[in-house]
PDB file of C-alpha atoms in Angstrom:
ATOM      1  CA  MET A   1      65.131  82.661  48.959  1.00 90.00           C
ATOM      2  CA  LYS A   2      62.989  81.827  51.964  1.00 93.00           C
ATOM      3  CA  PRO A   3      63.907  78.855  53.982  1.00 94.00           C
ATOM      4  CA  LEU A   4      62.015  75.614  52.993  1.00 95.00           C
ATOM      5  CA  ALA A   5      61.155  72.597  54.968  1.00 94.00           C
ATOM      6  CA  GLU A   6      61.466  69.039  53.692  1.00 95.00           C
ATOM      7  CA  GLN A   7      57.809  68.713  52.986  1.00 95.00           C
ATOM      8  CA  GLU A   8      57.685  72.006  51.127  1.00 95.00           C
ATOM      9  CA  ILE A   9      60.504  70.741  48.897  1.00 96.00           C
ATOM     10  CA  ARG A  10      58.795  67.305  48.288  1.00 95.00           C
ATOM     11  CA  THR A  11      55.530  68.900  47.181  1.00 96.00           C
ATOM     12  CA  ALA A  12      57.284  71.550  44.892  1.00 96.00           C
ATOM     13  CA  PHE A  13      58.258  69.169  42.182  1.00 96.00           C
ATOM     14  CA  VAL A  14      56.555  69.732  38.809  1.00 95.00           C
ATOM     15  CA  ASN A  15      58.124  66.970  36.692  1.00 94.00           C
ATOM     16  CA  CYS A  16      57.926  63.719  38.743  1.00 91.00           C
ATOM     17  CA  THR A  17      55.185  61.714  40.351  1.00 90.00           C
ATOM     18  CA  LYS A  18      54.349  62.130  43.888  1.00 92.00           C
ATOM     19  CA  GLY A  19      55.892  58.694  44.545  1.00 93.00           C
ATOM     20  CA  GLU A  20      59.188  59.800  43.018  1.00 92.00           C
ATOM     21  CA  ALA A  21      59.051  63.117  45.119  1.00 93.00           C
ATOM     22  CA  LYS A  22      58.365  61.118  48.285  1.00 94.00           C
ATOM     23  CA  ARG A  23      61.364  58.834  47.604  1.00 93.00           C
ATOM     24  CA  LEU A  24      64.019  61.453  46.571  1.00 92.00           C
ATOM     25  CA  THR A  25      66.910  62.288  48.911  1.00 92.00           C
ATOM     26  CA  VAL A  26      66.420  65.796  50.405  1.00 94.00           C
ATOM     27  CA  PRO A  27      69.588  67.477  51.782  1.00 93.00           C
ATOM     28  CA  ARG A  28      69.970  66.778  55.569  1.00 91.00           C
ATOM     29  CA  ASP A  29      71.462  70.228  56.220  1.00 92.00           C
ATOM     30  CA  LEU A  30      68.386  72.392  55.415  1.00 93.00           C
ATOM     31  CA  ALA A  31      68.757  74.218  58.675  1.00 91.00           C
ATOM     32  CA  GLU A  32      72.307  75.177  57.805  1.00 92.00           C
ATOM     33  CA  GLN A  33      71.765  76.537  54.416  1.00 93.00           C
ATOM     34  CA  CYS A  34      72.661  80.194  53.831  1.00 93.00           C
ATOM     35  CA  TRP A  35      69.102  80.871  52.448  1.00 95.00           C
ATOM     36  CA  ASP A  36      69.733  84.537  51.944  1.00 94.00           C
ATOM     37  CA  ASP A  37      72.550  83.706  49.451  1.00 95.00           C
ATOM     38  CA  LEU A  38      70.500  81.294  47.482  1.00 95.00           C
ATOM     39  CA  ASP A  39      68.413  81.886  44.370  1.00 95.00           C
ATOM     40  CA  PHE A  40      67.640  78.207  44.354  1.00 96.00           C
ATOM     41  CA  LEU A  41      68.492  75.154  46.333  1.00 96.00           C
ATOM     42  CA  GLY A  42      70.302  72.653  44.196  1.00 95.00           C
ATOM     43  CA  TRP A  43      71.869  69.280  45.093  1.00 95.00           C
ATOM     44  CA  ARG A  44      72.960  66.000  43.769  1.00 92.00           C
ATOM     45  CA  ASP A  45      71.544  62.731  44.978  1.00 91.00           C
ATOM     46  CA  PRO A  46      74.478  61.022  46.958  1.00 89.00           C
ATOM     47  CA  GLN A  47      72.947  57.645  45.983  1.00 88.00           C
ATOM     48  CA  ALA A  48      72.654  58.297  42.293  1.00 87.00           C
ATOM     49  CA  PRO A  49      75.267  60.954  41.251  1.00 84.00           C
ATOM     50  CA  ASP A  50      73.738  61.395  37.839  1.00 90.00           C
ATOM     51  CA  ARG A  51      70.586  62.673  39.489  1.00 93.00           C
ATOM     52  CA  ALA A  52      70.209  66.191  40.748  1.00 95.00           C
ATOM     53  CA  TYR A  53      67.364  68.457  41.905  1.00 96.00           C
ATOM     54  CA  LEU A  54      66.762  72.048  42.348  1.00 96.00           C
ATOM     55  CA  VAL A  55      63.952  74.180  44.064  1.00 97.00           C
ATOM     56  CA  THR A  56      63.390  77.776  43.551  1.00 96.00           C
ATOM     57  CA  GLU A  57      60.711  80.295  44.359  1.00 95.00           C
ATOM     58  CA  LEU A  58      58.507  81.467  41.303  1.00 93.00           C
ATOM     59  CA  ASP A  59      55.539  83.703  41.884  1.00 91.00           C
ATOM     60  CA  GLY A  60      55.717  83.243  45.567  1.00 91.00           C
ATOM     61  CA  ARG A  61      55.627  79.587  45.645  1.00 94.00           C
ATOM     62  CA  PRO A  62      58.379  76.848  45.473  1.00 96.00           C
ATOM     63  CA  VAL A  63      58.801  74.962  42.272  1.00 96.00           C
ATOM     64  CA  GLY A  64      61.149  72.001  42.044  1.00 96.00           C
ATOM     65  CA  VAL A  65      62.708  70.207  39.077  1.00 97.00           C
ATOM     66  CA  GLN A  66      64.319  66.859  38.959  1.00 96.00           C
ATOM     67  CA  LEU A  67      67.457  66.693  36.666  1.00 95.00           C
ATOM     68  CA  ARG A  68      69.769  64.073  35.156  1.00 93.00           C
ATOM     69  CA  SER A  69      73.266  64.658  34.008  1.00 88.00           C
ATOM     70  CA  SER A  70      75.596  62.557  31.885  1.00 72.00           C
ATOM     71  CA  GLY A  71      78.915  61.222  33.077  1.00 61.00           C
ATOM     72  CA  VAL A  72      81.993  63.356  32.473  1.00 54.00           C
ATOM     73  CA  SER A  73      83.171  63.056  28.905  1.00 53.00           C
ATOM     74  CA  SER A  74      86.509  64.222  27.468  1.00 48.00           C
ATOM     75  CA  TRP A  75      84.805  67.298  25.839  1.00 49.00           C
ATOM     76  CA  GLN A  76      83.626  68.424  29.278  1.00 54.00           C
ATOM     77  CA  MET A  77      87.291  69.028  30.418  1.00 64.00           C
ATOM     78  CA  ARG A  78      87.235  72.107  28.171  1.00 73.00           C
ATOM     79  CA  ARG A  79      86.211  75.509  29.617  1.00 80.00           C
ATOM     80  CA  SER A  80      82.489  75.799  29.395  1.00 87.00           C
ATOM     81  CA  MET A  81      79.990  78.463  30.563  1.00 91.00           C
ATOM     82  CA  CYS A  82      76.994  77.881  32.820  1.00 93.00           C
ATOM     83  CA  SER A  83      73.809  79.037  31.000  1.00 95.00           C
ATOM     84  CA  VAL A  84      72.203  80.067  34.410  1.00 96.00           C
ATOM     85  CA  CYS A  85      74.921  82.085  36.190  1.00 94.00           C
ATOM     86  CA  VAL A  86      77.447  82.907  33.341  1.00 92.00           C
ATOM     87  CA  THR A  87      80.328  81.295  35.222  1.00 91.00           C
ATOM     88  CA  THR A  88      83.016  79.384  33.251  1.00 90.00           C
ATOM     89  CA  HIS A  89      84.578  76.295  34.454  1.00 85.00           C
ATOM     90  CA  THR A  90      87.043  73.715  33.364  1.00 80.00           C
ATOM     91  CA  GLY A  91      85.094  70.523  33.643  1.00 77.00           C
ATOM     92  CA  GLY A  92      82.513  72.049  36.056  1.00 84.00           C
ATOM     93  CA  VAL A  93      79.557  72.581  33.668  1.00 89.00           C
ATOM     94  CA  SER A  94      77.132  69.687  32.818  1.00 90.00           C
ATOM     95  CA  LEU A  95      74.247  69.244  30.588  1.00 92.00           C
ATOM     96  CA  MET A  96      71.266  69.016  33.040  1.00 94.00           C
ATOM     97  CA  VAL A  97      68.238  67.306  31.382  1.00 95.00           C
ATOM     98  CA  ALA A  98      64.695  67.701  32.922  1.00 96.00           C
ATOM     99  CA  PRO A  99      61.692  65.633  31.942  1.00 95.00           C
ATOM    100  CA  ARG A 100      58.918  67.864  30.876  1.00 95.00           C
ATOM    101  CA  SER A 101      56.110  68.053  33.224  1.00 93.00           C
ATOM    102  CA  GLY A 102      52.678  66.505  32.430  1.00 89.00           C
ATOM    103  CA  LYS A 103      51.668  64.368  29.438  1.00 89.00           C
ATOM    104  CA  ALA A 104      54.939  65.595  27.493  1.00 88.00           C
ATOM    105  CA  GLY A 105      57.121  64.203  30.124  1.00 86.00           C
ATOM    106  CA  GLN A 106      55.250  61.003  30.290  1.00 85.00           C
ATOM    107  CA  GLN A 107      55.894  60.613  26.659  1.00 88.00           C
ATOM    108  CA  GLY A 108      59.618  61.034  27.176  1.00 89.00           C
ATOM    109  CA  ASN A 109      60.035  64.751  26.197  1.00 92.00           C
ATOM    110  CA  SER A 110      62.702  66.643  28.026  1.00 94.00           C
ATOM    111  CA  VAL A 111      64.696  69.878  28.038  1.00 96.00           C
ATOM    112  CA  GLY A 112      68.304  70.667  28.926  1.00 94.00           C
ATOM    113  CA  VAL A 113      70.341  73.355  30.199  1.00 95.00           C
ATOM    114  CA  TYR A 114      74.220  73.670  30.657  1.00 93.00           C
ATOM    115  CA  MET A 115      74.704  74.300  34.409  1.00 94.00           C
ATOM    116  CA  CYS A 116      77.359  74.430  37.027  1.00 93.00           C
ATOM    117  CA  SER A 117      77.793  70.715  37.969  1.00 91.00           C
ATOM    118  CA  ASP A 118      77.681  71.435  41.679  1.00 92.00           C
ATOM    119  CA  LEU A 119      74.504  73.466  41.235  1.00 94.00           C
ATOM    120  CA  ALA A 120      76.121  76.438  43.211  1.00 94.00           C
ATOM    121  CA  CYS A 121      75.379  79.249  40.780  1.00 94.00           C
ATOM    122  CA  SER A 122      73.956  81.472  43.497  1.00 95.00           C
ATOM    123  CA  LEU A 123      77.264  81.206  45.344  1.00 94.00           C
ATOM    124  CA  TYR A 124      79.359  81.850  42.148  1.00 93.00           C
ATOM    125  CA  VAL A 125      77.334  84.911  41.287  1.00 93.00           C
ATOM    126  CA  ARG A 126      77.844  86.505  44.769  1.00 93.00           C
ATOM    127  CA  GLY A 127      81.476  85.561  45.018  1.00 90.00           C
ATOM    128  CA  LYS A 128      80.939  83.155  47.881  1.00 92.00           C
ATOM    129  CA  LYS A 129      82.522  80.352  45.881  1.00 90.00           C
ATOM    130  CA  ASP A 130      85.439  80.541  43.523  1.00 86.00           C
ATOM    131  CA  ALA A 131      85.407  78.628  40.308  1.00 80.00           C
ATOM    132  CA  GLY A 132      88.968  79.510  39.637  1.00 77.00           C
ATOM    133  CA  ILE A 133      91.006  82.071  37.480  1.00 72.00           C
ATOM    134  CA  GLY A 134      88.968  83.587  34.640  1.00 68.00           C
ATOM    135  CA  ALA A 135      85.713  82.005  35.879  1.00 71.00           C
ATOM    136  CA  ARG A 136      83.798  85.164  36.240  1.00 73.00           C
ATOM    137  CA  LEU A 137      84.035  87.396  33.187  1.00 76.00           C
ATOM    138  CA  HIS A 138      84.450  91.214  33.856  1.00 81.00           C
ATOM    139  CA  GLU A 139      81.018  92.744  33.500  1.00 86.00           C
ATOM    140  CA  SER A 140      79.697  96.221  34.254  1.00 91.00           C
ATOM    141  CA  LEU A 141      76.528  94.746  35.838  1.00 93.00           C
ATOM    142  CA  THR A 142      75.898  95.260  39.553  1.00 94.00           C
ATOM    143  CA  LEU A 143      75.591  92.190  41.793  1.00 93.00           C
ATOM    144  CA  GLU A 144      71.898  92.748  41.934  1.00 95.00           C
ATOM    145  CA  GLU A 145      71.630  92.773  38.117  1.00 96.00           C
ATOM    146  CA  LYS A 146      73.724  89.558  37.974  1.00 95.00           C
ATOM    147  CA  VAL A 147      71.453  87.947  40.509  1.00 95.00           C
ATOM    148  CA  GLN A 148      68.437  89.015  38.541  1.00 97.00           C
ATOM    149  CA  ARG A 149      69.905  87.598  35.324  1.00 96.00           C
ATOM    150  CA  THR A 150      70.568  84.234  37.247  1.00 96.00           C
ATOM    151  CA  VAL A 151      66.974  84.195  38.451  1.00 96.00           C
ATOM    152  CA  ALA A 152      65.581  85.065  34.964  1.00 97.00           C
ATOM    153  CA  ASN A 153      67.719  82.423  33.282  1.00 97.00           C
ATOM    154  CA  LEU A 154      66.499  79.816  35.804  1.00 97.00           C
ATOM    155  CA  ALA A 155      62.813  80.843  35.362  1.00 96.00           C
ATOM    156  CA  ALA A 156      63.126  80.595  31.626  1.00 97.00           C
ATOM    157  CA  PHE A 157      64.433  77.139  31.927  1.00 97.00           C
ATOM    158  CA  ILE A 158      61.642  76.077  34.415  1.00 96.00           C
ATOM    159  CA  ALA A 159      59.109  77.691  31.873  1.00 96.00           C
ATOM    160  CA  LYS A 160      60.323  75.275  29.228  1.00 96.00           C
ATOM    161  CA  VAL A 161      59.978  72.255  31.636  1.00 96.00           C
ATOM    162  CA  THR A 162      56.460  73.243  32.573  1.00 93.00           C
ATOM    163  CA  ALA A 163      55.371  74.427  28.983  1.00 89.00           C
TER     164      ALA A 163
END
């Protein structure tokens, strides 16, 4: 992923108003991000832990999605699999819900995806972050194929948000 500036991130959001995008908390460490290892930039809002954001590049332009997650429930302490990067976690996967863009979102329609709670899918796929024993299933796919699958899964989710 190419490095993004704060203004590029704010203008990339497809499922919130311009005012909401202007007010959202952007990570302060953009310059320190390992952009080459990221398929998307994902972060949680430190002032509202149930709120999360992700920005990725689709068709050569940045696309951002605001997300909400529920609090940790007892069922979430079981081993669950991220639908984006196919990493399993014990208590580390959350249902992330995104309002749909446009009129559908204004009417309250949303779509959800089970994702790594810390939004570090790119790092788990590349082995830069460890989710613990048994987190990565043995696969015959190459690293590049795993990255492509992660990008395709994320693109499919964003397509549902923007449909």
